[in-house]
Amino acid sequence: MGIDVALAWTDEPDLNGAGGVPARPEVLAESYRRLAEVFHVVLSEESLDAVLERIASTLSDLMPFEALHVYEADERRRELVPLLASSQAYEEEIMRDRPRFGEGLTGWAVVHRRPVCANQAHLDPRTSVVPGTPVEPEAMIVVPLIARGTLKGALNIYRIGEDASFAEHEFELAKWFGDAAALALDNAHVRARLEHLAQTDSLTGLYNHRYFHERLRAELTRASRVEDHVSIIMFDLDDFKRVNDVYGHGAGDHVLVQVARLAADTVRASDTVCRIGGEEFGVVMPSCDTEAAVGLASRLIEELNNLEIEPAGHITLSLGVAQGPLHASNPRELVACAEAAMMTAKARGKNRVVVFEDEATERPTPVQTTGRDARSIAHLKMLQSLAGKLNRLNDVRQIGETIASELRQLIDYHNCRVVLRDGDDLRPIAFFDDDGRSIGSAADAYTIPVGEGITGHVAAVGESLLVPNALECEFARQVAGTVPFEESLAAVPLRHGSRVTGVIVISKLGVDQFDDDDVRLLEVLAGQASVALENARLYERERREAERAKALLGLAERLSRAESVDEICAEAVGTAQALFDAERVTLWLGARPAASTGEPGAEGVTVTLGEGSDVDGLLVLGRDPLDEDRKPTLAAFAYQVSAALQKALLYARQRDAAEIASSLLEAGRELATAESPDEVLRRSVEVTARVLGTTRASLWIQEDSEAGDVVPRASVGYELREDPVGRIRFPAQSAREWLAVEQPFVLEPREFELPDGSILEIPRAVVAPVRLEGNRVAAIAAAIGDLVVEERQLRLLAGLAHQAKLAIEGAEHYEGLERTFVSTVAALANALEANDEYTSSHARWITDVSLLVGNELRLDRDAMKRLELGALFHDIGKIGIPSQILQKPGPLTDEEFAIVKEHPELGERILAPIDRLADVCPIVRSCHERWDGLGYPDGRVGEQIPVESRIVLVCDAFHAMTTDRPYRSRLAPEEAVRRLAEASGTQFDPTVVEAFVRLYVADALPPLD
C-alpha cells in the first residue's frame, strides 16, 4: 500500500524487540504460559464474553494498551460488528460503529486476511476515524480472526501518543492471541448451532419436545413468581394415519410441514409452537388465560378448514386447552390436562376445541379387535403390491382395468366399474362383469351426470356409500334396458386433494353382500388409484401438450417458409383441422373466406386472428366446444397464424410500396427524358397502360382556360376509328363534376350525351384526376373491362398522375420559355433588318422554310432547335457591315466584298457570350460555306459543314434569287429552283436541294411576300 516500513508492517515473523533488540527469554516464557492459559479457557465451556474478557486482560498484562476492540464478521452484510470495546473512552461510539469490509485499516486487514502493525496509524492513508472519536497520534495492530479457513472477525489493539509504537515480538504475540479469539468465536458459533439443532424439529423447523418442556417450566415459574398465568394448547391431526396409509409418508410429512407453518403464522409473537412428536403439537402462551387460548385454537381450526393440502385435501384438528397454575403448576401435569382435553375433543367428534375439566374428560371408544383384522392386514399387503403395478402404468384405461381385475382378488364382486369425472359427467374407463371380462361399449350406458344415481351422488358429496339393497336406496337410478333386482353396492370416491376425480363402484347380487371393511379396503385402494390416475392424466395431458407443441413448432416452421397470405391461410386451415379434430375449418379475412377445408362456414368454435393489429381475421372450427386443456393450444395457434399474417401483410405492403416506388421512378425517368409536351403526354399513357396491365389508356387535358373543354391529348391501344384524340370533347362542367375527387377511382360503364347530341358509350375505366396550373383539370384514364383493380394499383396510378402533372407542367413551362426565347430572337432579327425594305422579312421566311426542309430530312428535335435559331441569326453579323455597302445598287468592289465576307465571323463573336446559343455559333459561322469547299470563312467542304448551315444556305440562296435587291430584280421561282439544281453538288448539298425541291413541287413553301 506504499506505507514506509518505519510506519507499518504486516505479518513477517520476527521475535526481536523494537529497534532490533531481542525480547528477553523470561518475557517470551511468560507470554507462552499466559497464552496457554487463554487457550485452556477457550476450550472450556465458558461463555464467549468471558473468553474475550480473559483475552483482553491477559494481553493488557503482557503488552499494555490504551484500547482493545474485538469485532465479529457479518459476511452477508460485509460489515464488522463490535463484540468488545475495552477502552478508556468512547466505548459507546465504538460499539455503535459498523466498519465495512475494505474500510479503514481494519477493513483492509479482513479483506486481505493479513495482520497489520502501523506505528503511526494516523498517517496511514488506509486509516478511517470512528465517528464521534478524535483524530490523534496512535499506534495500531489489526489481526484478522480466521478459524478453519473462515473469517470470524478482527482484533484491534491501540496505543495513543506521538511516541506510541509496538515491537515486533508484540505484533507476533497479538497474532497468537488473535488465533485464540478466532477459536473462541468459532466455538461460540458451533455451540449456538448445536443448541439450535438440539431444540429444533428437523422436519417442521419448529421447536421440539425438549424445548417445549423447558419453555413451559420457565413460564410456569415466572407466572408463579409474578402471579400471572400461562396457557397451553395441545392439538393433534385427526385421522392422520389414513393420510400415511393412503398417500404415503412423503405426503404425510408434507401435511405436517403445512400445518406447522399455519400454526406458526397464526399464533402471537410471544407464543411458542412446538412439535411434540408424530402428529401432535403444543403451543405455550405466556400471560394468556383460557378464553384467549380458546380464541387462538378456534382461529387455528378456521384457518385449517380454509386450507387444502394436496394430496390429502382438508385436514382437521382436535385441540385441548389447559391453564397454569389454575389446572396444574407442574409442567408435566399441565401437559397431561391439555392432552386429556384433546382426547375429549376427539371423542366428541373431532375438529373442535375442549377446555380441561376434571369431571368431563372422555376418551375415544376403543375398537374391539376381531378376526377380520387379520384379513385386513392381508388386504393391505396385497394393496401394496397393487400400488406398485399402478405406479408403473401411464394409460388411464389400463389403470382402470388393472384396478377392476386386481380387486377381484380382494373382494368377491359380480360387477366393478371405475368412472372418471369429465366436466359435469362421469364416464366409465373400466367395466368388468363377474367373469372378469370387459363389456366394452356397453359401458356407455353408465355415463351419467354428477349427482345422478348412486355413483353420481358419491361423486357429488365426496363420501363413501355402502348400499345393502339397491332397490331400497333413495339415490338409485334404473339403467335403461335392465330389470329391477336385489343388489348390494359399495361406492367410494376417487379424490385428489379436496377434488373428487371419479368413483369406484362394486356390486353383487343379493342383500348385505359388503361390509364396512370392504368399504375401508376400497377407500385405501381409491387413495392409491386416485394418485395413479391423476399421474396418468397428467402424463397424458403433458404428452398431448408435447404433441401439440411439436405441431405448433412445425406450423411455425412452415409458416416462416410461406411466401404469401394465401399460402399462410391454406397452411393454417389444414393444420387446424388435424390438430383440433375439426370436420371443417374456415379462415376469414374481413368478409372474405381466405381458405377453407370444405364449404366455408361461420358456425363452430371461433377465435379472432390479429386482435390489436391490422389483421382482421377469424378462424372457425367446425366442431363441438374445445376441452379446457385445448384452449391454450388454440390461443397459441391463433397467435402464430396472426403473427405470420401480420408479417406477410407487412411484407406485401412493403413489397407493393417498393414496386410502386420502382415503377414511379422508372416512369419519372421516362417522362424526364421526353423532348416535348406531346412526348410527355404520349409516354404518360404508355406507362399507365403498362403498369395497370391494360391495352387502352388516354390522357385528357382541359384547354387553355377554366371554361375550355376537356379533350384527349394522347392515347395508346386504340384503332384509328376509335381513337378519342381529335374526335371527342367533354364540356368543362361535366368533366369537373367527374373529376371533383382527388384520388383515382373506378368509373362504371355509362352513356353520355355529347354537345352535338350524339351518345357516347363510356366503358368501365379507372380514372386518375390531375390538377394543372391555371385551375385546369386533367385525367389519366384506362379502360379495364372486368379487371379487378387492387388498392395497390390505385395508389400506383395516383403516383403516376402526380408524375404526369409535374412532367406536363414542366414541359409546358419549358415550351413557354422556348417560345419566349425564339420570339425574342425573331424580334431582334426583325429589328436588325427593319431598315432594309428588301430583307425586312428575310430572317423569318428563311427560318420557316429551313424548318420545313429539316423536317423533310427527319432531323431530331435538338437539331431542329439549332436550325431554327441558326436561321434566325445567320446574318446577325451584318450589323457590323456599313449600310452603304449592304444597300449599294451596283456590284461590290473586291475590297467591299471582302468586308461583307467578314459578317459570319462577326455574327459568331456577337453570339459567343450567350451560353444558350453556344451550339448555334458554328452554324452562323458556316452559313456561307460551299459543298465544294469554295465558301467562306473557313473553306469547309461537304459534311464538314453543319447540316443546319447547309440548309440555311439553300433557303437563303432561293430567297435572295426570288426577291428584289438593290443591284438586280428578282428571278422567277422556277428559275431559282433550276439554278439551285444546277449548283447542286458544287455550291449546295445535293440532299438538301432535293428536299427543298420536293417541298417546292408540293407547294409546301410559304409565300415570299
Coordinates of N, CA and C in Angstrom, one line a residue, residues 527-671:
G527 N -57.5 -44.4 -2.7 CA -56.4 -43.4 -2.4 C -55.2 -43.6 -3.3
Q528 N -54.8 -44.9 -3.4 CA -53.7 -45.2 -4.3 C -54.0 -45.1 -5.8
A529 N -55.2 -45.5 -6.1 CA -55.7 -45.4 -7.5 C -55.8 -44.0 -8.0
S530 N -56.3 -43.1 -7.1 CA -56.5 -41.7 -7.5 C -55.2 -41.0 -7.8
V531 N -54.1 -41.4 -7.1 CA -52.8 -40.8 -7.4 C -52.3 -41.3 -8.7
A532 N -52.5 -42.6 -8.9 CA -52.0 -43.2 -10.2 C -52.8 -42.6 -11.4
L533 N -54.1 -42.5 -11.2 CA -54.9 -42.0 -12.3 C -54.6 -40.5 -12.6
E534 N -54.4 -39.8 -11.5 CA -54.1 -38.4 -11.7 C -52.7 -38.2 -12.4
N535 N -51.8 -39.0 -12.0 CA -50.5 -39.0 -12.6 C -50.6 -39.4 -14.1
A536 N -51.4 -40.4 -14.4 CA -51.6 -40.9 -15.8 C -52.3 -39.7 -16.6
R537 N -53.3 -39.1 -16.0 CA -54.0 -38.0 -16.7 C -53.0 -36.9 -16.9
L538 N -52.2 -36.6 -15.9 CA -51.2 -35.5 -16.1 C -50.2 -35.9 -17.2
Y539 N -49.8 -37.2 -17.2 CA -48.8 -37.7 -18.2 C -49.5 -37.6 -19.6
E540 N -50.7 -38.0 -19.7 CA -51.4 -38.0 -21.0 C -51.6 -36.5 -21.4
R541 N -51.9 -35.6 -20.5 CA -52.1 -34.2 -20.9 C -50.7 -33.6 -21.3
E542 N -49.6 -34.0 -20.6 CA -48.3 -33.5 -21.0 C -47.9 -34.1 -22.3
R543 N -48.3 -35.3 -22.6 CA -47.9 -35.9 -23.9 C -48.7 -35.2 -25.0
R544 N -50.0 -35.0 -24.7 CA -50.8 -34.3 -25.8 C -50.2 -32.8 -25.9
E545 N -49.8 -32.2 -24.8 CA -49.3 -30.9 -24.9 C -48.0 -30.9 -25.7
A546 N -47.2 -31.9 -25.5 CA -45.9 -32.1 -26.3 C -46.2 -32.2 -27.7
E547 N -47.2 -33.1 -28.1 CA -47.6 -33.3 -29.5 C -48.1 -32.0 -30.1
R548 N -48.9 -31.3 -29.3 CA -49.4 -30.0 -29.8 C -48.3 -29.0 -30.0
A549 N -47.4 -29.0 -29.0 CA -46.3 -28.1 -29.1 C -45.4 -28.4 -30.3
K550 N -45.2 -29.7 -30.6 CA -44.5 -30.1 -31.8 C -45.2 -29.7 -33.0
A551 N -46.5 -29.9 -33.0 CA -47.3 -29.5 -34.2 C -47.2 -28.0 -34.4
L552 N -47.3 -27.2 -33.3 CA -47.2 -25.7 -33.4 C -45.8 -25.3 -33.9
L553 N -44.8 -26.1 -33.4 CA -43.4 -25.8 -33.9 C -43.3 -26.0 -35.4
G554 N -43.9 -27.2 -35.8 CA -43.9 -27.5 -37.3 C -44.6 -26.4 -38.1
L555 N -45.8 -26.0 -37.5 CA -46.6 -24.9 -38.2 C -45.8 -23.7 -38.3
A556 N -45.1 -23.3 -37.2 CA -44.3 -22.1 -37.2 C -43.2 -22.1 -38.3
E557 N -42.6 -23.3 -38.5 CA -41.6 -23.5 -39.5 C -42.2 -23.4 -40.9
R558 N -43.3 -24.0 -41.1 CA -44.0 -24.0 -42.4 C -44.5 -22.5 -42.7
L559 N -45.0 -21.9 -41.7 CA -45.5 -20.5 -41.9 C -44.3 -19.6 -42.3
S560 N -43.1 -19.9 -41.7 CA -42.0 -19.0 -42.0 C -41.5 -19.1 -43.4
R561 N -41.9 -20.3 -44.0 CA -41.5 -20.5 -45.4 C -42.5 -20.1 -46.4
A562 N -43.7 -19.8 -45.9 CA -44.8 -19.4 -46.8 C -44.5 -18.0 -47.4
E563 N -44.8 -17.8 -48.7 CA -44.4 -16.6 -49.4 C -45.6 -15.7 -49.6
S564 N -46.8 -16.0 -49.2 CA -47.9 -15.2 -49.5 C -49.0 -15.4 -48.4
V565 N -49.9 -14.5 -48.3 CA -51.0 -14.6 -47.4 C -51.8 -15.8 -47.7
D566 N -52.1 -16.1 -49.0 CA -52.8 -17.3 -49.4 C -52.2 -18.6 -48.9
E567 N -50.9 -18.7 -49.0 CA -50.2 -19.9 -48.6 C -50.3 -20.0 -47.0
I568 N -50.2 -18.9 -46.3 CA -50.4 -19.0 -44.9 C -51.8 -19.4 -44.5
C569 N -52.8 -18.9 -45.1 CA -54.2 -19.3 -44.8 C -54.4 -20.8 -45.1
A570 N -53.9 -21.2 -46.3 CA -54.1 -22.6 -46.6 C -53.4 -23.6 -45.6
E571 N -52.2 -23.2 -45.2 CA -51.4 -24.0 -44.2 C -52.1 -24.0 -42.9
A572 N -52.7 -22.8 -42.5 CA -53.4 -22.7 -41.2 C -54.6 -23.6 -41.1
V573 N -55.5 -23.6 -42.1 CA -56.7 -24.4 -42.1 C -56.4 -25.9 -42.1
G574 N -55.4 -26.3 -42.9 CA -55.0 -27.7 -42.9 C -54.5 -28.2 -41.6
T575 N -53.6 -27.4 -41.0 CA -53.0 -27.8 -39.7 C -54.1 -27.8 -38.6
A576 N -55.0 -26.8 -38.6 CA -56.0 -26.7 -37.6 C -57.0 -27.9 -37.7
Q577 N -57.3 -28.3 -38.9 CA -58.2 -29.4 -39.0 C -57.7 -30.7 -38.3
A578 N -56.4 -30.9 -38.5 CA -55.7 -32.1 -38.0 C -55.5 -31.9 -36.5
L579 N -55.1 -30.8 -36.0 CA -54.7 -30.5 -34.7 C -55.9 -30.5 -33.7
F580 N -57.1 -30.0 -34.2 CA -58.2 -29.8 -33.3 C -59.4 -30.8 -33.7
D581 N -59.1 -31.8 -34.6 CA -60.1 -32.8 -35.0 C -61.4 -32.1 -35.4
A582 N -61.3 -31.1 -36.3 CA -62.5 -30.4 -36.8 C -62.9 -31.0 -38.2
E583 N -64.2 -31.0 -38.4 CA -64.7 -31.5 -39.7 C -64.4 -30.5 -40.8
R584 N -64.5 -29.2 -40.4 CA -64.3 -28.2 -41.4 C -63.6 -27.0 -40.7
V585 N -62.7 -26.4 -41.4 CA -62.0 -25.2 -40.8 C -62.1 -24.1 -41.9
T586 N -62.5 -22.9 -41.5 CA -62.5 -21.7 -42.4 C -61.8 -20.6 -41.8
L587 N -60.9 -19.9 -42.6 CA -60.2 -18.7 -42.2 C -60.8 -17.6 -43.0
W588 N -61.3 -16.6 -42.2 CA -61.9 -15.4 -42.8 C -61.0 -14.3 -42.7
L589 N -60.8 -13.5 -43.7 CA -60.1 -12.2 -43.7 C -61.1 -11.2 -44.1
G590 N -61.5 -10.4 -43.1 CA -62.6 -9.5 -43.3 C -63.9 -10.3 -43.6
A591 N -64.6 -9.9 -44.7 CA -65.8 -10.7 -45.1 C -65.5 -11.7 -46.1
R592 N -64.2 -12.0 -46.4 CA -63.8 -12.9 -47.4 C -63.3 -14.2 -46.8
P593 N -63.8 -15.4 -47.2 CA -63.2 -16.7 -46.8 C -61.8 -16.9 -47.5
A594 N -60.7 -16.7 -46.8 CA -59.4 -16.7 -47.5 C -59.0 -18.2 -47.7
A595 N -59.4 -19.1 -46.9 CA -59.1 -20.5 -47.1 C -60.1 -21.4 -46.3
S596 N -60.4 -22.6 -46.8 CA -61.3 -23.5 -46.1 C -61.0 -24.9 -46.5
T597 N -61.2 -25.8 -45.5 CA -61.0 -27.2 -45.9 C -62.3 -27.9 -46.4
G598 N -63.3 -27.1 -46.6 CA -64.6 -27.6 -47.1 C -65.4 -26.4 -47.5
E599 N -66.7 -26.5 -47.5 CA -67.6 -25.4 -47.8 C -67.3 -24.4 -46.6
P600 N -67.0 -23.1 -47.0 CA -66.8 -22.1 -46.0 C -68.0 -22.0 -45.0
G601 N -67.6 -21.9 -43.7 CA -68.7 -21.8 -42.7 C -68.3 -20.8 -41.6
A602 N -69.3 -20.3 -40.9 CA -69.1 -19.3 -39.8 C -69.6 -19.8 -38.5
E603 N -70.1 -21.1 -38.4 CA -70.6 -21.7 -37.2 C -69.6 -22.7 -36.6
G604 N -69.4 -22.6 -35.3 CA -68.5 -23.5 -34.6 C -67.6 -22.7 -33.6
V605 N -66.5 -23.3 -33.3 CA -65.6 -22.7 -32.3 C -64.8 -21.6 -33.1
T606 N -64.8 -20.4 -32.6 CA -64.2 -19.3 -33.3 C -63.1 -18.6 -32.4
V607 N -62.1 -18.1 -33.1 CA -61.0 -17.4 -32.4 C -60.6 -16.3 -33.4
T608 N -60.4 -15.1 -32.8 CA -60.1 -13.9 -33.5 C -58.6 -14.0 -33.9
L609 N -58.3 -13.6 -35.1 CA -56.9 -13.5 -35.5 C -56.5 -12.0 -35.6
G610 N -55.3 -11.8 -35.1 CA -54.7 -10.4 -35.3 C -55.4 -9.4 -34.4
E611 N -55.9 -9.8 -33.2 CA -56.5 -8.9 -32.3 C -55.5 -7.8 -31.9
G612 N -55.8 -6.6 -32.0 CA -54.9 -5.5 -31.6 C -53.9 -5.1 -32.8
S613 N -54.1 -5.7 -33.9 CA -53.2 -5.4 -35.1 C -54.1 -5.1 -36.3
D614 N -53.5 -4.9 -37.4 CA -54.3 -4.5 -38.6 C -54.7 -5.8 -39.4
V615 N -54.6 -7.0 -38.8 CA -55.1 -8.2 -39.4 C -56.6 -8.4 -38.9
D616 N -57.5 -8.4 -39.8 CA -58.9 -8.6 -39.5 C -59.3 -10.0 -39.9
G617 N -59.0 -10.9 -39.0 CA -59.3 -12.3 -39.3 C -60.1 -13.1 -38.3
L618 N -60.6 -14.2 -38.7 CA -61.4 -15.1 -37.8 C -61.2 -16.5 -38.3
L619 N -60.9 -17.4 -37.3 CA -60.7 -18.8 -37.6 C -61.9 -19.5 -37.0
V620 N -62.6 -20.3 -37.8 CA -63.8 -21.0 -37.4 C -63.5 -22.5 -37.5
L621 N -63.7 -23.2 -36.4 CA -63.5 -24.7 -36.4 C -64.9 -25.3 -36.3
G622 N -65.2 -26.1 -37.3 CA -66.5 -26.8 -37.3 C -66.5 -28.0 -36.5
R623 N -66.7 -27.8 -35.2 CA -66.7 -28.9 -34.2 C -67.4 -28.5 -32.9
D624 N -67.5 -29.4 -31.9 CA -68.1 -29.1 -30.6 C -67.1 -28.2 -29.9
P625 N -67.5 -27.6 -28.8 CA -66.6 -26.8 -28.0 C -65.4 -27.5 -27.5
L626 N -64.3 -26.9 -27.4 CA -63.0 -27.5 -27.1 C -62.9 -27.8 -25.6
D627 N -62.1 -28.8 -25.2 CA -61.8 -29.0 -23.8 C -61.0 -27.9 -23.3
E628 N -61.0 -27.7 -22.0 CA -60.2 -26.6 -21.4 C -58.7 -26.7 -21.7
D629 N -58.2 -28.0 -21.7 CA -56.8 -28.1 -21.9 C -56.4 -27.8 -23.4
R630 N -57.4 -27.8 -24.3 CA -57.0 -27.5 -25.7 C -57.1 -26.0 -26.0
K631 N -57.8 -25.2 -25.1 CA -58.0 -23.8 -25.4 C -56.6 -23.1 -25.5
P632 N -55.7 -23.3 -24.5 CA -54.4 -22.7 -24.7 C -53.7 -23.0 -26.0
T633 N -53.8 -24.2 -26.5 CA -53.2 -24.6 -27.8 C -53.9 -23.8 -28.9
L634 N -55.2 -23.6 -28.8 CA -55.9 -22.8 -29.9 C -55.4 -21.4 -29.8
A635 N -55.2 -20.8 -28.6 CA -54.7 -19.5 -28.5 C -53.3 -19.3 -29.1
A636 N -52.5 -20.3 -28.7 CA -51.1 -20.3 -29.3 C -51.1 -20.4 -30.8
F637 N -52.0 -21.3 -31.3 CA -52.1 -21.5 -32.8 C -52.6 -20.1 -33.4
A638 N -53.6 -19.5 -32.8 CA -54.1 -18.2 -33.4 C -53.0 -17.2 -33.3
Y639 N -52.2 -17.2 -32.3 CA -51.1 -16.2 -32.2 C -50.1 -16.4 -33.3
Q640 N -49.7 -17.6 -33.6 CA -48.8 -17.9 -34.6 C -49.3 -17.5 -36.0
V641 N -50.5 -17.9 -36.2 CA -51.1 -17.5 -37.5 C -51.3 -16.0 -37.7
S642 N -51.7 -15.4 -36.6 CA -51.8 -13.9 -36.6 C -50.5 -13.2 -36.9
A643 N -49.5 -13.7 -36.2 CA -48.1 -13.1 -36.4 C -47.7 -13.3 -37.9
A644 N -47.9 -14.5 -38.4 CA -47.5 -14.8 -39.8 C -48.3 -13.9 -40.8
L645 N -49.6 -13.8 -40.5 CA -50.4 -13.0 -41.4 C -49.9 -11.5 -41.3
Q646 N -49.7 -11.1 -40.1 CA -49.3 -9.7 -40.0 C -47.9 -9.4 -40.7
K647 N -47.0 -10.4 -40.5 CA -45.7 -10.2 -41.2 C -45.9 -10.3 -42.8
A648 N -46.8 -11.2 -43.2 CA -47.0 -11.3 -44.6 C -47.6 -10.1 -45.2
L649 N -48.6 -9.6 -44.5 CA -49.3 -8.3 -45.0 C -48.3 -7.2 -45.0
L650 N -47.5 -7.1 -43.9 CA -46.5 -6.0 -43.8 C -45.5 -6.2 -45.0
Y651 N -45.1 -7.4 -45.2 CA -44.1 -7.7 -46.3 C -44.8 -7.3 -47.7
A652 N -46.1 -7.7 -47.8 CA -46.8 -7.4 -49.1 C -46.9 -5.9 -49.3
R653 N -47.2 -5.1 -48.1 CA -47.3 -3.7 -48.3 C -45.9 -3.1 -48.6
Q654 N -44.9 -3.6 -47.9 CA -43.6 -3.1 -48.3 C -43.1 -3.4 -49.7
R655 N -43.5 -4.6 -50.1 CA -43.2 -5.0 -51.5 C -44.0 -4.1 -52.5
D656 N -45.3 -3.9 -52.2 CA -46.1 -3.1 -53.0 C -45.5 -1.7 -53.1
A657 N -45.1 -1.2 -51.9 CA -44.5 0.2 -51.8 C -43.3 0.2 -52.6
A658 N -42.4 -0.8 -52.5 CA -41.2 -0.8 -53.3 C -41.5 -0.9 -54.8
E659 N -42.5 -1.7 -55.2 CA -42.8 -1.8 -56.6 C -43.4 -0.5 -57.1
I660 N -44.2 0.1 -56.2 CA -44.8 1.4 -56.6 C -43.7 2.4 -56.8
A661 N -42.7 2.5 -55.8 CA -41.6 3.4 -55.9 C -40.8 3.1 -57.1
S662 N -40.5 1.8 -57.4 CA -39.7 1.5 -58.6 C -40.4 1.9 -59.8
S663 N -41.7 1.6 -59.9 CA -42.5 1.9 -61.1 C -42.5 3.5 -61.3
L664 N -42.7 4.2 -60.2 CA -42.8 5.6 -60.3 C -41.4 6.2 -60.7
L665 N -40.4 5.6 -60.1 CA -39.0 6.0 -60.5 C -38.8 5.8 -62.0
E666 N -39.2 4.6 -62.5 CA -39.0 4.4 -63.9 C -39.8 5.3 -64.7
A667 N -41.1 5.5 -64.3 CA -42.0 6.4 -65.0 C -41.4 7.8 -65.0
G668 N -40.8 8.2 -63.8 CA -40.2 9.5 -63.8 C -39.1 9.7 -64.7
R669 N -38.2 8.6 -64.8 CA -37.1 8.6 -65.8 C -37.7 8.8 -67.2
E670 N -38.7 8.0 -67.6 CA -39.2 8.1 -68.9 C -39.8 9.5 -69.2
L671 N -40.5 10.0 -68.3 CA -41.1 11.3 -68.5 C -40.1 12.4 -68.5

